Amino acid sequence: MNAEDVVRYLQDNPGFFEDYAELLAQIYIPHPHGGRAIPIAERQILTLREKSKMLEVKLAELIQFGEENDAIGEKMHRLCLALIAAGDTQGMLQALYYNLREDFAVPHAVVRVWRPGNGALAGSEFAPVSDELRQYAAGLEHPFCGPGANAEVASWFGEAAAQLRSFACMPLRDGGNACFGMLALASAEPARFYPEMGTLYLKRLGELAGAALQRYR
């Protein structure tokens, strides 16, 4: 009989230790953290305590994630209200930039819009962009996050571009899913926007901005 046979026997006979309960106090095994030997029953208690601690850590992480998601959801709600309340293009853009700066701690944000409905509109947000940039934006199925932003996008940030180390780019789309612009965020922190990060809220941010801007195109 080998160790696997013993394991299989105990698994097939769960009542074994009920019939031989005294063995639980007689069998000694090494302490998990070294040193003395302890009864198997005490080892079982230690194992349960360790599992309990692991579950507590996981629960704390889930609670933290939930609280963070609630906070982001509240910020998105405030942004949505501000965009709805805006009376014109400039008011909407100011509300967008203000909320990104104050609520989301993103001091560097730029919008570019092309294909205006009634001729060119005033403001840097409606400055011409290259065909390559339009194609790049239209091809983004998910927000881009990382250090290597498109060179044309980086130039939108002017003198600050030299200090920026990470970027997030979201296409702005109309109701027919046609791309008509881009929202670009940037940070001096290299780890603020990185390729492996979740992009759900960034995608929603782009959708909100796109929906708001459609009213003024």
PDB file of C-alpha atoms in Angstrom:
ATOM      1  CA  MET A   1       0.000   0.000   0.000  1.00  0.00           C
ATOM      2  CA  ASN A   2       1.350   3.407  -0.951  1.00  0.00           C
ATOM      3  CA  ALA A   3       0.381   6.981  -0.039  1.00  0.00           C
ATOM      4  CA  GLU A   4      -2.096   7.225  -2.918  1.00  0.00           C
ATOM      5  CA  ASP A   5      -3.877   4.093  -1.677  1.00  0.00           C
ATOM      6  CA  VAL A   6      -4.215   5.636   1.792  1.00  0.00           C
ATOM      7  CA  VAL A   7      -5.589   8.875   0.346  1.00  0.00           C
ATOM      8  CA  ARG A   8      -8.050   6.983  -1.840  1.00  0.00           C
ATOM      9  CA  TYR A   9      -9.196   4.849   1.101  1.00  0.00           C
ATOM     10  CA  LEU A  10      -9.835   7.886   3.305  1.00  0.00           C
ATOM     11  CA  GLN A  11     -11.718   9.606   0.485  1.00  0.00           C
ATOM     12  CA  ASP A  12     -13.861   6.519  -0.069  1.00  0.00           C
ATOM     13  CA  ASN A  13     -14.509   6.119   3.668  1.00  0.00           C
ATOM     14  CA  PRO A  14     -15.337   9.569   5.089  1.00  0.00           C
ATOM     15  CA  GLY A  15     -16.540   8.028   8.352  1.00  0.00           C
ATOM     16  CA  PHE A  16     -13.148   6.480   9.144  1.00  0.00           C
ATOM     17  CA  PHE A  17     -12.128   9.091  11.723  1.00  0.00           C
ATOM     18  CA  GLU A  18     -15.566   8.931  13.318  1.00  0.00           C
ATOM     19  CA  ASP A  19     -14.938   5.270  14.009  1.00  0.00           C
ATOM     20  CA  TYR A  20     -11.341   5.911  15.130  1.00  0.00           C
ATOM     21  CA  ALA A  21     -11.593   9.407  16.614  1.00  0.00           C
ATOM     22  CA  GLU A  22      -8.724   8.723  19.044  1.00  0.00           C
ATOM     23  CA  LEU A  23      -6.306   8.651  16.096  1.00  0.00           C
ATOM     24  CA  LEU A  24      -6.796  12.398  15.577  1.00  0.00           C
ATOM     25  CA  ALA A  25      -5.063  12.976  18.913  1.00  0.00           C
ATOM     26  CA  GLN A  26      -2.421  10.288  18.383  1.00  0.00           C
ATOM     27  CA  ILE A  27      -1.199  11.133  14.881  1.00  0.00           C
ATOM     28  CA  TYR A  28       1.401  13.909  14.862  1.00  0.00           C
ATOM     29  CA  ILE A  29       2.551  15.790  11.779  1.00  0.00           C
ATOM     30  CA  PRO A  30       5.082  18.615  11.265  1.00  0.00           C
ATOM     31  CA  HIS A  31       3.964  22.142  12.119  1.00  0.00           C
ATOM     32  CA  PRO A  32       3.444  24.076   8.840  1.00  0.00           C
ATOM     33  CA  HIS A  33       5.843  26.780  10.012  1.00  0.00           C
ATOM     34  CA  GLY A  34       8.576  24.441  11.225  1.00  0.00           C
ATOM     35  CA  GLY A  35       9.669  23.186  14.617  1.00  0.00           C
ATOM     36  CA  ARG A  36       7.551  20.859  16.709  1.00  0.00           C
ATOM     37  CA  ALA A  37       5.126  18.196  15.603  1.00  0.00           C
ATOM     38  CA  ILE A  38       1.420  18.747  16.271  1.00  0.00           C
ATOM     39  CA  PRO A  39      -1.693  16.548  16.302  1.00  0.00           C
ATOM     40  CA  ILE A  40      -3.513  16.246  12.994  1.00  0.00           C
ATOM     41  CA  ALA A  41      -6.569  17.930  14.530  1.00  0.00           C
ATOM     42  CA  GLU A  42      -4.493  20.999  15.437  1.00  0.00           C
ATOM     43  CA  ARG A  43      -3.024  21.062  11.937  1.00  0.00           C
ATOM     44  CA  GLN A  44      -6.543  21.014  10.536  1.00  0.00           C
ATOM     45  CA  ILE A  45      -7.454  24.017  12.682  1.00  0.00           C
ATOM     46  CA  LEU A  46      -4.354  25.885  11.463  1.00  0.00           C
ATOM     47  CA  THR A  47      -5.256  25.080   7.861  1.00  0.00           C
ATOM     48  CA  LEU A  48      -8.788  26.374   8.365  1.00  0.00           C
ATOM     49  CA  ARG A  49      -7.431  29.557   9.949  1.00  0.00           C
ATOM     50  CA  GLU A  50      -5.097  30.145   7.008  1.00  0.00           C
ATOM     51  CA  LYS A  51      -7.949  29.596   4.548  1.00  0.00           C
ATOM     52  CA  SER A  52     -10.090  31.983   6.575  1.00  0.00           C
ATOM     53  CA  LYS A  53      -7.383  34.659   6.404  1.00  0.00           C
ATOM     54  CA  MET A  54      -7.091  34.192   2.639  1.00  0.00           C
ATOM     55  CA  LEU A  55     -10.855  34.568   2.271  1.00  0.00           C
ATOM     56  CA  GLU A  56     -10.779  37.711   4.422  1.00  0.00           C
ATOM     57  CA  VAL A  57      -8.101  39.210   2.166  1.00  0.00           C
ATOM     58  CA  LYS A  58     -10.107  38.359  -0.969  1.00  0.00           C
ATOM     59  CA  LEU A  59     -13.261  39.794   0.586  1.00  0.00           C
ATOM     60  CA  ALA A  60     -11.425  42.999   1.490  1.00  0.00           C
ATOM     61  CA  GLU A  61     -10.184  43.267  -2.103  1.00  0.00           C
ATOM     62  CA  LEU A  62     -13.701  42.768  -3.472  1.00  0.00           C
ATOM     63  CA  ILE A  63     -15.064  45.421  -1.114  1.00  0.00           C
ATOM     64  CA  GLN A  64     -12.312  47.812  -2.184  1.00  0.00           C
ATOM     65  CA  PHE A  65     -13.020  47.171  -5.872  1.00  0.00           C
ATOM     66  CA  GLY A  66     -16.717  47.707  -5.247  1.00  0.00           C
ATOM     67  CA  GLU A  67     -16.097  50.999  -3.463  1.00  0.00           C
ATOM     68  CA  GLU A  68     -13.785  52.165  -6.247  1.00  0.00           C
ATOM     69  CA  ASN A  69     -16.372  51.266  -8.884  1.00  0.00           C
ATOM     70  CA  ASP A  70     -19.057  53.108  -6.921  1.00  0.00           C
ATOM     71  CA  ALA A  71     -16.833  56.193  -6.750  1.00  0.00           C
ATOM     72  CA  ILE A  72     -16.120  56.080 -10.486  1.00  0.00           C
ATOM     73  CA  GLY A  73     -19.806  55.580 -11.208  1.00  0.00           C
ATOM     74  CA  GLU A  74     -20.646  58.679  -9.161  1.00  0.00           C
ATOM     75  CA  LYS A  75     -18.043  60.698 -11.056  1.00  0.00           C
ATOM     76  CA  MET A  76     -19.418  59.507 -14.379  1.00  0.00           C
ATOM     77  CA  HIS A  77     -22.898  60.522 -13.240  1.00  0.00           C
ATOM     78  CA  ARG A  78     -21.734  64.032 -12.356  1.00  0.00           C
ATOM     79  CA  LEU A  79     -20.000  64.327 -15.713  1.00  0.00           C
ATOM     80  CA  CYS A  80     -23.126  63.192 -17.538  1.00  0.00           C
ATOM     81  CA  LEU A  81     -25.244  65.802 -15.739  1.00  0.00           C
ATOM     82  CA  ALA A  82     -22.719  68.526 -16.542  1.00  0.00           C
ATOM     83  CA  LEU A  83     -22.653  67.605 -20.234  1.00  0.00           C
ATOM     84  CA  ILE A  84     -26.451  67.567 -20.429  1.00  0.00           C
ATOM     85  CA  ALA A  85     -26.686  70.961 -18.727  1.00  0.00           C
ATOM     86  CA  ALA A  86     -24.239  72.627 -21.141  1.00  0.00           C
ATOM     87  CA  GLY A  87     -25.907  75.149 -23.419  1.00  0.00           C
ATOM     88  CA  ASP A  88     -23.411  75.215 -26.275  1.00  0.00           C
ATOM     89  CA  THR A  89     -20.245  73.626 -27.612  1.00  0.00           C
ATOM     90  CA  GLN A  90     -17.836  75.638 -25.494  1.00  0.00           C
ATOM     91  CA  GLY A  91     -19.888  75.053 -22.369  1.00  0.00           C
ATOM     92  CA  MET A  92     -19.906  71.331 -23.027  1.00  0.00           C
ATOM     93  CA  LEU A  93     -16.145  71.222 -23.635  1.00  0.00           C
ATOM     94  CA  GLN A  94     -15.463  73.282 -20.524  1.00  0.00           C
ATOM     95  CA  ALA A  95     -17.636  70.914 -18.476  1.00  0.00           C
ATOM     96  CA  LEU A  96     -15.795  67.916 -19.926  1.00  0.00           C
ATOM     97  CA  TYR A  97     -12.334  69.323 -19.220  1.00  0.00           C
ATOM     98  CA  TYR A  98     -13.328  70.542 -15.750  1.00  0.00           C
ATOM     99  CA  ASN A  99     -14.743  67.198 -14.645  1.00  0.00           C
ATOM    100  CA  LEU A 100     -11.791  65.284 -16.053  1.00  0.00           C
ATOM    101  CA  ARG A 101      -9.432  67.573 -14.171  1.00  0.00           C
ATOM    102  CA  GLU A 102     -11.275  67.865 -10.847  1.00  0.00           C
ATOM    103  CA  ASP A 103     -13.073  64.519 -10.544  1.00  0.00           C
ATOM    104  CA  PHE A 104     -10.804  62.161 -12.462  1.00  0.00           C
ATOM    105  CA  ALA A 105      -7.476  63.921 -11.776  1.00  0.00           C
ATOM    106  CA  VAL A 106      -6.648  64.117 -15.492  1.00  0.00           C
ATOM    107  CA  PRO A 107      -5.187  67.597 -16.076  1.00  0.00           C
ATOM    108  CA  HIS A 108      -4.284  66.922 -19.706  1.00  0.00           C
ATOM    109  CA  ALA A 109      -7.263  66.270 -21.992  1.00  0.00           C
ATOM    110  CA  VAL A 110      -7.840  67.215 -25.623  1.00  0.00           C
ATOM    111  CA  VAL A 111     -10.786  66.787 -27.983  1.00  0.00           C
ATOM    112  CA  ARG A 112     -10.577  66.815 -31.762  1.00  0.00           C
ATOM    113  CA  VAL A 113     -13.689  66.727 -33.953  1.00  0.00           C
ATOM    114  CA  TRP A 114     -13.898  66.384 -37.714  1.00  0.00           C
ATOM    115  CA  ARG A 115     -16.793  66.109 -40.166  1.00  0.00           C
ATOM    116  CA  PRO A 116     -18.718  69.104 -38.737  1.00  0.00           C
ATOM    117  CA  GLY A 117     -22.290  69.279 -39.937  1.00  0.00           C
ATOM    118  CA  ASN A 118     -22.397  72.954 -40.942  1.00  0.00           C
ATOM    119  CA  GLY A 119     -18.907  74.063 -41.831  1.00  0.00           C
ATOM    120  CA  ALA A 120     -15.899  74.501 -39.578  1.00  0.00           C
ATOM    121  CA  LEU A 121     -16.601  75.490 -35.967  1.00  0.00           C
ATOM    122  CA  ALA A 122     -14.394  77.785 -33.915  1.00  0.00           C
ATOM    123  CA  GLY A 123     -11.838  76.442 -31.452  1.00  0.00           C
ATOM    124  CA  SER A 124      -8.777  74.215 -31.493  1.00  0.00           C
ATOM    125  CA  GLU A 125     -11.055  71.213 -31.004  1.00  0.00           C
ATOM    126  CA  PHE A 126     -12.157  71.624 -34.626  1.00  0.00           C
ATOM    127  CA  ALA A 127      -8.696  72.168 -36.121  1.00  0.00           C
ATOM    128  CA  PRO A 128      -7.895  70.024 -39.181  1.00  0.00           C
ATOM    129  CA  VAL A 129      -6.406  66.567 -38.669  1.00  0.00           C
ATOM    130  CA  SER A 130      -4.665  64.269 -41.123  1.00  0.00           C
ATOM    131  CA  ASP A 131      -6.385  61.469 -42.998  1.00  0.00           C
ATOM    132  CA  GLU A 132      -3.985  59.060 -41.282  1.00  0.00           C
ATOM    133  CA  LEU A 133      -5.206  60.223 -37.881  1.00  0.00           C
ATOM    134  CA  ARG A 134      -8.832  59.784 -38.899  1.00  0.00           C
ATOM    135  CA  GLN A 135      -8.095  56.252 -40.068  1.00  0.00           C
ATOM    136  CA  TYR A 136      -6.206  55.536 -36.850  1.00  0.00           C
ATOM    137  CA  ALA A 137      -9.121  56.729 -34.708  1.00  0.00           C
ATOM    138  CA  ALA A 138     -11.706  54.846 -36.776  1.00  0.00           C
ATOM    139  CA  GLY A 139      -9.698  51.639 -36.344  1.00  0.00           C
ATOM    140  CA  LEU A 140      -9.686  51.782 -32.544  1.00  0.00           C
ATOM    141  CA  GLU A 141     -12.064  49.064 -31.376  1.00  0.00           C
ATOM    142  CA  HIS A 142     -11.018  49.729 -27.778  1.00  0.00           C
ATOM    143  CA  PRO A 143      -9.400  52.737 -26.093  1.00  0.00           C
ATOM    144  CA  PHE A 144      -5.654  52.909 -26.633  1.00  0.00           C
ATOM    145  CA  CYS A 145      -3.629  53.029 -23.411  1.00  0.00           C
ATOM    146  CA  GLY A 146       0.141  53.231 -23.192  1.00  0.00           C
ATOM    147  CA  PRO A 147       3.277  55.330 -23.457  1.00  0.00           C
ATOM    148  CA  GLY A 148       3.607  55.519 -27.237  1.00  0.00           C
ATOM    149  CA  ALA A 149       0.833  57.814 -28.401  1.00  0.00           C
ATOM    150  CA  ASN A 150       0.323  58.643 -32.048  1.00  0.00           C
ATOM    151  CA  ALA A 151       2.724  61.507 -32.845  1.00  0.00           C
ATOM    152  CA  GLU A 152      -0.059  63.747 -34.133  1.00  0.00           C
ATOM    153  CA  VAL A 153      -2.104  63.121 -30.988  1.00  0.00           C
ATOM    154  CA  ALA A 154       0.879  63.945 -28.768  1.00  0.00           C
ATOM    155  CA  SER A 155       1.308  67.250 -30.602  1.00  0.00           C
ATOM    156  CA  TRP A 156      -2.178  68.330 -29.509  1.00  0.00           C
ATOM    157  CA  PHE A 157      -0.871  68.819 -25.975  1.00  0.00           C
ATOM    158  CA  GLY A 158       1.530  71.565 -27.065  1.00  0.00           C
ATOM    159  CA  GLU A 159       4.465  72.369 -24.791  1.00  0.00           C
ATOM    160  CA  ALA A 160       3.235  69.926 -22.147  1.00  0.00           C
ATOM    161  CA  ALA A 161       3.798  66.985 -24.523  1.00  0.00           C
ATOM    162  CA  ALA A 162       7.480  66.727 -23.590  1.00  0.00           C
ATOM    163  CA  GLN A 163       6.557  65.879 -19.976  1.00  0.00           C
ATOM    164  CA  LEU A 164       3.753  63.427 -20.752  1.00  0.00           C
ATOM    165  CA  ARG A 165       4.550  59.735 -20.307  1.00  0.00           C
ATOM    166  CA  SER A 166       1.259  57.870 -20.783  1.00  0.00           C
ATOM    167  CA  PHE A 167      -1.811  58.369 -22.942  1.00  0.00           C
ATOM    168  CA  ALA A 168      -5.371  57.145 -23.423  1.00  0.00           C
ATOM    169  CA  CYS A 169      -7.186  57.697 -26.731  1.00  0.00           C
ATOM    170  CA  MET A 170     -10.910  57.098 -27.271  1.00  0.00           C
ATOM    171  CA  PRO A 171     -12.675  57.454 -30.630  1.00  0.00           C
ATOM    172  CA  LEU A 172     -15.817  59.597 -30.697  1.00  0.00           C
ATOM    173  CA  ARG A 173     -18.592  57.913 -32.672  1.00  0.00           C
ATOM    174  CA  ASP A 174     -22.063  58.922 -33.797  1.00  0.00           C
ATOM    175  CA  GLY A 175     -25.238  56.869 -33.624  1.00  0.00           C
ATOM    176  CA  GLY A 176     -24.240  55.003 -36.759  1.00  0.00           C
ATOM    177  CA  ASN A 177     -20.869  54.080 -35.226  1.00  0.00           C
ATOM    178  CA  ALA A 178     -18.998  56.381 -37.626  1.00  0.00           C
ATOM    179  CA  CYS A 179     -15.931  57.954 -36.030  1.00  0.00           C
ATOM    180  CA  PHE A 180     -16.049  61.761 -36.069  1.00  0.00           C
ATOM    181  CA  GLY A 181     -13.407  62.653 -33.495  1.00  0.00           C
ATOM    182  CA  MET A 182     -11.155  61.638 -30.635  1.00  0.00           C
ATOM    183  CA  LEU A 183     -10.796  62.281 -26.922  1.00  0.00           C
ATOM    184  CA  ALA A 184      -7.176  62.027 -25.761  1.00  0.00           C
ATOM    185  CA  LEU A 185      -6.025  61.966 -22.132  1.00  0.00           C
ATOM    186  CA  ALA A 186      -2.440  62.166 -20.937  1.00  0.00           C
ATOM    187  CA  SER A 187      -0.423  62.037 -17.746  1.00  0.00           C
ATOM    188  CA  ALA A 188       3.122  62.706 -16.610  1.00  0.00           C
ATOM    189  CA  GLU A 189       2.904  59.418 -14.667  1.00  0.00           C
ATOM    190  CA  PRO A 190       4.141  56.452 -16.768  1.00  0.00           C
ATOM    191  CA  ALA A 191       1.784  54.027 -15.013  1.00  0.00           C
ATOM    192  CA  ARG A 192      -1.378  56.142 -15.224  1.00  0.00           C
ATOM    193  CA  PHE A 193      -2.427  54.684 -18.586  1.00  0.00           C
ATOM    194  CA  TYR A 194      -0.886  51.313 -19.483  1.00  0.00           C
ATOM    195  CA  PRO A 195      -1.707  48.605 -22.068  1.00  0.00           C
ATOM    196  CA  GLU A 196      -2.971  45.987 -19.593  1.00  0.00           C
ATOM    197  CA  MET A 197      -5.382  48.260 -17.727  1.00  0.00           C
ATOM    198  CA  GLY A 198      -9.146  47.866 -17.855  1.00  0.00           C
ATOM    199  CA  THR A 199     -10.786  50.183 -20.372  1.00  0.00           C
ATOM    200  CA  LEU A 200     -14.499  49.850 -19.568  1.00  0.00           C
ATOM    201  CA  TYR A 201     -14.836  53.311 -18.022  1.00  0.00           C
ATOM    202  CA  LEU A 202     -12.573  54.893 -20.619  1.00  0.00           C
ATOM    203  CA  LYS A 203     -14.816  53.460 -23.330  1.00  0.00           C
ATOM    204  CA  ARG A 204     -17.884  54.838 -21.572  1.00  0.00           C
ATOM    205  CA  LEU A 205     -16.171  58.194 -21.222  1.00  0.00           C
ATOM    206  CA  GLY A 206     -15.600  58.287 -24.972  1.00  0.00           C
ATOM    207  CA  GLU A 207     -19.216  57.301 -25.594  1.00  0.00           C
ATOM    208  CA  LEU A 208     -20.464  60.080 -23.301  1.00  0.00           C
ATOM    209  CA  ALA A 209     -18.288  62.705 -24.945  1.00  0.00           C
ATOM    210  CA  GLY A 210     -19.293  61.506 -28.400  1.00  0.00           C
ATOM    211  CA  ALA A 211     -23.003  61.617 -27.590  1.00  0.00           C
ATOM    212  CA  ALA A 212     -22.690  65.114 -26.116  1.00  0.00           C
ATOM    213  CA  LEU A 213     -20.737  66.479 -29.077  1.00  0.00           C
ATOM    214  CA  GLN A 214     -23.221  65.167 -31.628  1.00  0.00           C
ATOM    215  CA  ARG A 215     -25.644  67.892 -30.571  1.00  0.00           C
ATOM    216  CA  TYR A 216     -23.295  70.575 -31.860  1.00  0.00           C
ATOM    217  CA  ARG A 217     -21.985  69.013 -35.068  1.00  0.00           C
TER     218      ARG A 217
END
